[in-house]
């Protein structure tokens, strides 16, 4: 069934409780390949990255006990960002449940119940006790993961159940999950009327717009209205940089033009498409965010409507489908549209694109992170798939790296977990083997899952890891700089030679101390793609742009 749903890679760490599944995968080598991660968490992050990059199901495996607990980090990340992930855990044989077996997962005595353990971070979690349950449970799990607001599911399958016959000659044909619900036509007509009649509307696109593939409709609607196009951090790929109506993303690491518009009292209507309007977007609940605007909120999940801001109109449905229907009903006033475009051109002339633009052009040592990210963006081609970790590197990268039209952007912002991108990028590469895949991380994040470089080496996954090495936990240190008078308790890391660590794991490692070094290293990677780590030495005291919206609460 996994093969019929386009799954070509399964990630994780096997053990005795998974030997039945492993045996089944042995017979499908070349069609469904098992990727042995160095840690279950790394495997779950790879599966998450794989799901994001292919727009379909990711699969990860672990045995019971502590291994299953290790898997939960990636499952929780997928849940936070609505990623379809199937997590399968092993167990002891059903005959041993309740007999205090080693690594028992039963819910009896002091052993955890596997279904309940994963329940809070999945859309479905179930323990299967007979092979007869498997076909229906697997089909239902995949449908649940892939339908509506997508998300992870979990099945616990004991080894005797794995080895038993299920009673089917072949797997059922895969169902289609590309269902795009739309609201009542009257609500869509009302939305079109509100947008056409607004004085200064703004379109704010989030992660849901990316997942829906709504870029063409966002651009068409913005052009029809002459309305600014702003994104959230997670929704950065919804609108390509350089479009005449694009202002960038708002709030954490946000661009000044986007910030100016979203805090303007002149804005009277915000069309929020596929965004929860949470802390990443609203400047940490700052009252200056859209202070006088009414909201039209478009979201697939009715539970997200009006959770933080009262809305003038709720459209519960798929982002792309809703925008398509609004465009069909829209009768824009061309005179108003011209006025909005003129106002936007004046804003662009008067407000710089970046904070500290001089930092992007600095060639001093130690390197400034802004200069590294700016140069990296210039060196990489359109179509690059960018996986971004959590920390100060996030804000430097989202601020100074403009996405080209064909670029992909992957960031586990829902759980904001350090260490995700290092293995996550491997999953992206296996899903998109023809595209250049680049991971940007700090050394703190790298040290959490850096052993997965060996996984990339063994798979031949040509990822370029750009590690902004500052020898500190950057966000912690920045907080201490700003608010603790330089008391740097528990924020310093050792001066680790990451290029040598990479070499020891079978990956090419390059130390970068000047922009010329970066130029040469990236050029070599593009000419001869192979797993490569760049240990880029940057200034630990540099304050990232837009961080105050995160620090003030």
Tab-separated table of C-alpha atoms in Angstrom, residues 194-466:
chain	number	residue	atom	x	y	z
A	194	UNK	CA	-15.365	43.403	0.761
A	195	UNK	CA	-12.054	43.233	-1.095
A	196	UNK	CA	-13.254	45.376	-3.991
A	197	UNK	CA	-14.664	47.994	-1.615
A	198	UNK	CA	-11.725	48.189	0.792
A	199	UNK	CA	-9.641	51.343	0.831
A	200	UNK	CA	-6.265	49.716	1.618
A	201	UNK	CA	-6.501	45.895	1.574
A	202	UNK	CA	-3.509	43.651	2.233
A	203	UNK	CA	-3.162	39.986	1.319
A	204	UNK	CA	-1.322	37.988	4.007
A	205	UNK	CA	-0.327	34.487	2.854
A	206	UNK	CA	0.706	31.737	5.247
A	207	UNK	CA	1.808	28.118	5.242
A	208	UNK	CA	-1.642	26.929	4.235
A	209	UNK	CA	-1.367	28.907	1.000
A	210	UNK	CA	1.912	27.122	0.243
A	211	UNK	CA	0.458	23.688	0.988
A	212	UNK	CA	-2.522	24.442	-1.242
A	213	UNK	CA	-0.343	25.573	-4.152
A	214	UNK	CA	-2.159	28.897	-4.251
A	215	UNK	CA	0.655	31.090	-5.605
A	216	UNK	CA	-0.948	31.791	-9.033
A	217	UNK	CA	-4.229	32.791	-7.403
A	218	UNK	CA	-2.500	34.981	-4.807
A	219	UNK	CA	-0.621	36.829	-7.549
A	220	UNK	CA	-3.723	37.189	-9.692
A	221	UNK	CA	-5.784	38.545	-6.812
A	222	UNK	CA	-3.044	40.940	-5.741
A	223	UNK	CA	-2.676	42.226	-9.302
A	224	UNK	CA	-6.425	42.674	-9.739
A	225	UNK	CA	-6.664	44.713	-6.532
A	226	UNK	CA	-3.274	46.417	-6.625
A	227	UNK	CA	-2.922	45.098	-3.068
A	228	UNK	CA	0.391	44.447	-1.275
A	229	UNK	CA	1.396	40.804	-0.923
A	230	UNK	CA	2.860	39.952	2.481
A	231	UNK	CA	3.715	36.486	3.788
A	232	UNK	CA	4.259	34.901	7.153
A	233	UNK	CA	7.639	33.355	7.944
A	234	UNK	CA	6.286	29.847	7.265
A	235	UNK	CA	4.568	31.124	4.143
A	236	UNK	CA	7.713	32.704	2.697
A	237	UNK	CA	7.511	30.593	-0.479
A	238	UNK	CA	3.921	31.644	-1.231
A	239	UNK	CA	5.069	34.747	-3.142
A	240	UNK	CA	8.429	34.932	-4.962
A	241	UNK	CA	10.764	37.782	-4.107
A	242	UNK	CA	10.884	40.446	-6.774
A	243	UNK	CA	7.204	40.451	-7.706
A	244	UNK	CA	6.093	44.111	-7.941
A	245	UNK	CA	3.518	43.633	-5.152
A	246	UNK	CA	5.768	41.529	-2.886
A	247	UNK	CA	6.862	43.169	0.371
A	248	UNK	CA	8.374	40.133	2.107
A	249	UNK	CA	7.401	38.420	5.313
A	250	UNK	CA	6.301	39.999	8.564
A	251	UNK	CA	7.313	39.858	12.255
A	252	UNK	CA	10.192	37.550	13.304
A	253	UNK	CA	13.072	38.295	10.953
A	254	UNK	CA	10.592	40.319	8.908
A	255	UNK	CA	11.378	42.806	6.160
A	256	UNK	CA	10.828	46.512	6.910
A	257	UNK	CA	8.332	47.089	4.099
A	258	UNK	CA	6.123	44.221	5.218
A	259	UNK	CA	6.357	45.408	8.813
A	260	UNK	CA	5.422	48.956	7.781
A	261	UNK	CA	2.295	47.807	5.952
A	262	UNK	CA	1.115	45.378	8.625
A	263	UNK	CA	1.403	48.040	11.340
A	264	UNK	CA	-0.199	50.805	9.291
A	265	UNK	CA	-3.469	52.247	10.628
A	266	UNK	CA	-4.402	52.959	6.999
A	267	UNK	CA	-4.886	49.244	6.274
A	268	UNK	CA	-8.600	48.570	6.626
A	269	UNK	CA	-8.867	44.936	5.458
A	270	UNK	CA	-6.534	41.925	5.735
A	271	UNK	CA	-7.201	38.809	3.687
A	272	UNK	CA	-5.429	36.167	5.811
A	273	UNK	CA	-4.913	33.047	3.698
A	274	UNK	CA	-3.818	29.862	5.439
A	275	UNK	CA	-2.294	31.439	8.531
A	276	UNK	CA	-3.068	31.007	12.219
A	277	UNK	CA	-2.027	34.659	12.819
A	278	UNK	CA	0.092	33.482	15.758
A	279	UNK	CA	3.201	34.852	17.469
A	280	UNK	CA	5.412	34.367	14.412
A	281	UNK	CA	3.132	36.758	12.523
A	282	UNK	CA	1.561	39.241	14.956
A	283	UNK	CA	4.785	40.611	16.514
A	284	UNK	CA	4.145	38.555	19.670
A	285	UNK	CA	0.572	39.785	20.098
A	286	UNK	CA	1.566	43.423	19.614
A	287	UNK	CA	-1.459	45.770	19.376
A	288	UNK	CA	0.266	47.592	16.490
A	289	UNK	CA	-0.405	44.560	14.262
A	290	UNK	CA	-3.168	45.545	11.806
A	291	UNK	CA	-4.554	47.974	14.409
A	292	UNK	CA	-7.632	49.133	12.484
A	293	UNK	CA	-8.132	46.337	9.990
A	294	UNK	CA	-10.949	43.887	9.638
A	295	UNK	CA	-10.035	40.314	8.743
A	296	UNK	CA	-11.248	37.864	6.151
A	297	UNK	CA	-9.751	34.552	7.255
A	298	UNK	CA	-9.374	31.627	4.843
A	299	UNK	CA	-8.506	28.320	6.477
A	300	UNK	CA	-9.155	24.637	5.891
A	301	UNK	CA	-9.552	24.055	9.630
A	302	UNK	CA	-12.594	25.722	11.238
A	303	UNK	CA	-10.863	25.489	14.620
A	304	UNK	CA	-8.355	28.139	13.475
A	305	UNK	CA	-10.993	30.766	12.696
A	306	UNK	CA	-11.088	33.735	15.104
A	307	UNK	CA	-8.803	32.070	17.644
A	308	UNK	CA	-6.794	35.293	18.083
A	309	UNK	CA	-8.589	37.973	16.065
A	310	UNK	CA	-12.317	38.399	15.450
A	311	UNK	CA	-13.024	38.082	11.761
A	312	UNK	CA	-15.449	40.014	9.600
A	313	UNK	CA	-15.837	36.976	7.361
A	314	UNK	CA	-14.702	33.367	7.714
A	315	UNK	CA	-14.084	31.203	4.656
A	316	UNK	CA	-13.580	27.590	5.708
A	317	UNK	CA	-12.052	25.762	2.780
A	318	UNK	CA	-8.987	25.107	0.671
A	319	UNK	CA	-6.925	28.247	0.073
A	320	UNK	CA	-6.447	27.801	-3.659
A	321	UNK	CA	-10.068	26.854	-4.279
A	322	UNK	CA	-11.347	29.810	-2.224
A	323	UNK	CA	-9.125	32.309	-4.047
A	324	UNK	CA	-10.162	30.878	-7.420
A	325	UNK	CA	-13.823	31.401	-6.566
A	326	UNK	CA	-13.215	34.909	-5.195
A	327	UNK	CA	-11.456	35.869	-8.428
A	328	UNK	CA	-14.444	34.640	-10.437
A	329	UNK	CA	-16.719	36.946	-8.457
A	330	UNK	CA	-14.414	39.952	-8.154
A	331	UNK	CA	-15.264	43.250	-9.846
A	332	UNK	CA	-12.272	45.404	-8.927
A	333	UNK	CA	-12.269	49.180	-9.248
A	334	UNK	CA	-9.349	49.902	-11.585
A	335	UNK	CA	-9.049	53.486	-10.317
A	336	UNK	CA	-8.637	52.263	-6.750
A	337	UNK	CA	-6.194	49.588	-7.903
A	338	UNK	CA	-4.027	52.238	-9.604
A	339	UNK	CA	-4.038	54.316	-6.433
A	340	UNK	CA	-2.963	51.350	-4.325
A	341	UNK	CA	-0.133	50.527	-6.725
A	342	UNK	CA	1.053	54.133	-6.609
A	343	UNK	CA	1.017	54.072	-2.805
A	344	UNK	CA	2.967	50.827	-2.853
A	345	UNK	CA	5.578	52.275	-5.203
A	346	UNK	CA	5.993	55.232	-2.836
A	347	UNK	CA	6.449	52.831	0.098
A	348	UNK	CA	9.121	50.893	-1.806
A	349	UNK	CA	10.979	54.119	-2.588
A	350	UNK	CA	10.825	55.318	1.008
A	351	UNK	CA	11.466	52.155	3.040
A	352	UNK	CA	14.568	49.958	2.617
A	353	UNK	CA	14.143	46.306	1.769
A	354	UNK	CA	16.415	45.104	4.599
A	355	UNK	CA	17.548	46.066	8.055
A	356	UNK	CA	21.282	46.838	8.238
A	357	UNK	CA	21.835	46.598	4.467
A	358	UNK	CA	25.503	47.475	4.989
A	359	UNK	CA	25.963	44.145	6.808
A	360	UNK	CA	25.167	42.259	3.578
A	361	UNK	CA	28.145	43.868	1.852
A	362	UNK	CA	30.670	43.423	4.644
A	363	UNK	CA	33.739	41.316	3.854
A	364	UNK	CA	35.389	41.590	7.270
A	365	UNK	CA	36.426	38.779	9.602
A	366	UNK	CA	34.841	37.125	11.391
A	367	UNK	CA	32.211	36.971	8.719
A	368	UNK	CA	28.875	38.656	9.327
A	369	UNK	CA	25.944	36.245	8.971
A	370	UNK	CA	24.053	38.718	6.775
A	371	UNK	CA	26.939	38.812	4.298
A	372	UNK	CA	27.151	35.010	4.209
A	373	UNK	CA	23.423	34.526	3.580
A	374	UNK	CA	23.290	37.332	1.001
A	375	UNK	CA	26.233	35.844	-0.920
A	376	UNK	CA	24.823	32.319	-0.639
A	377	UNK	CA	21.514	33.438	-2.175
A	378	UNK	CA	23.387	35.045	-5.074
A	379	UNK	CA	25.432	31.892	-5.722
A	380	UNK	CA	22.608	29.346	-5.722
A	381	UNK	CA	20.400	28.787	-8.787
A	382	UNK	CA	16.661	29.127	-9.140
A	383	UNK	CA	15.084	25.854	-8.025
A	384	UNK	CA	17.256	25.433	-4.928
A	385	UNK	CA	15.487	23.671	-2.070
A	386	UNK	CA	16.329	25.462	1.187
A	387	UNK	CA	15.956	23.672	4.538
A	388	UNK	CA	16.297	26.014	7.489
A	389	UNK	CA	16.963	25.210	11.129
A	390	UNK	CA	15.811	27.041	14.282
A	391	UNK	CA	17.793	29.748	16.074
A	392	UNK	CA	19.430	33.011	15.102
A	393	UNK	CA	20.274	31.425	11.753
A	394	UNK	CA	16.528	31.455	11.047
A	395	UNK	CA	16.235	35.219	11.266
A	396	UNK	CA	19.419	35.931	9.319
A	397	UNK	CA	18.374	33.556	6.547
A	398	UNK	CA	14.722	34.516	6.136
A	399	UNK	CA	15.684	38.205	6.174
A	400	UNK	CA	18.603	38.177	3.740
A	401	UNK	CA	17.768	35.214	1.476
A	402	UNK	CA	15.181	36.191	-1.197
A	403	UNK	CA	13.462	33.151	-2.657
A	404	UNK	CA	13.506	32.784	-6.433
A	405	UNK	CA	10.347	31.613	-8.250
A	406	UNK	CA	11.368	27.934	-8.338
A	407	UNK	CA	12.907	27.717	-4.866
A	408	UNK	CA	11.517	25.486	-2.126
A	409	UNK	CA	11.526	26.530	1.524
A	410	UNK	CA	11.313	24.064	4.423
A	411	UNK	CA	11.286	25.140	8.048
A	412	UNK	CA	9.748	23.279	10.997
A	413	UNK	CA	8.411	26.495	12.461
A	414	UNK	CA	5.406	24.916	14.145
A	415	UNK	CA	7.572	23.203	16.746
A	416	UNK	CA	10.557	25.574	16.285
A	417	UNK	CA	12.906	22.685	16.994
A	418	UNK	CA	16.673	22.968	16.728
A	419	UNK	CA	18.362	20.205	14.757
A	420	UNK	CA	15.435	19.510	12.402
A	421	UNK	CA	16.978	20.810	9.191
A	422	UNK	CA	20.218	18.792	9.293
A	423	UNK	CA	18.435	15.443	8.733
A	424	UNK	CA	15.323	17.071	7.253
A	425	UNK	CA	17.391	18.193	4.268
A	426	UNK	CA	18.298	14.548	3.556
A	427	UNK	CA	14.605	13.724	3.244
A	428	UNK	CA	14.158	16.727	0.946
A	429	UNK	CA	17.018	15.537	-1.271
A	430	UNK	CA	15.669	11.997	-1.555
A	431	UNK	CA	12.289	13.434	-2.536
A	432	UNK	CA	13.786	15.972	-4.981
A	433	UNK	CA	16.961	14.254	-6.267
A	434	UNK	CA	17.433	16.553	-9.282
A	435	UNK	CA	17.303	19.832	-7.332
A	436	UNK	CA	20.144	21.456	-5.375
A	437	UNK	CA	19.348	21.035	-1.665
A	438	UNK	CA	20.906	23.362	0.899
A	439	UNK	CA	20.557	23.332	4.675
A	440	UNK	CA	21.359	26.414	6.763
A	441	UNK	CA	21.876	25.760	10.459
A	442	UNK	CA	23.847	26.988	13.416
A	443	UNK	CA	26.493	24.860	15.075
A	444	UNK	CA	24.163	24.351	18.046
A	445	UNK	CA	21.507	22.811	15.824
A	446	UNK	CA	24.074	20.788	13.898
A	447	UNK	CA	25.441	19.209	17.064
A	448	UNK	CA	21.983	17.850	17.909
A	449	UNK	CA	21.657	15.659	14.802
A	450	UNK	CA	24.991	15.949	13.017
A	451	UNK	CA	25.618	12.209	12.985
A	452	UNK	CA	23.026	11.974	10.216
A	453	UNK	CA	25.698	13.207	7.804
A	454	UNK	CA	26.755	9.561	7.647
A	455	UNK	CA	23.222	8.715	6.484
A	456	UNK	CA	23.615	11.201	3.635
A	457	UNK	CA	27.006	9.722	2.765
A	458	UNK	CA	25.642	6.171	2.699
A	459	UNK	CA	22.677	7.248	0.547
A	460	UNK	CA	24.726	9.475	-1.755
A	461	UNK	CA	22.377	12.343	-0.881
A	462	UNK	CA	24.164	15.455	-2.164
A	463	UNK	CA	23.112	18.030	0.434
A	464	UNK	CA	25.090	21.208	1.080
A	465	UNK	CA	25.066	22.014	4.805
A	466	UNK	CA	25.994	25.635	5.495
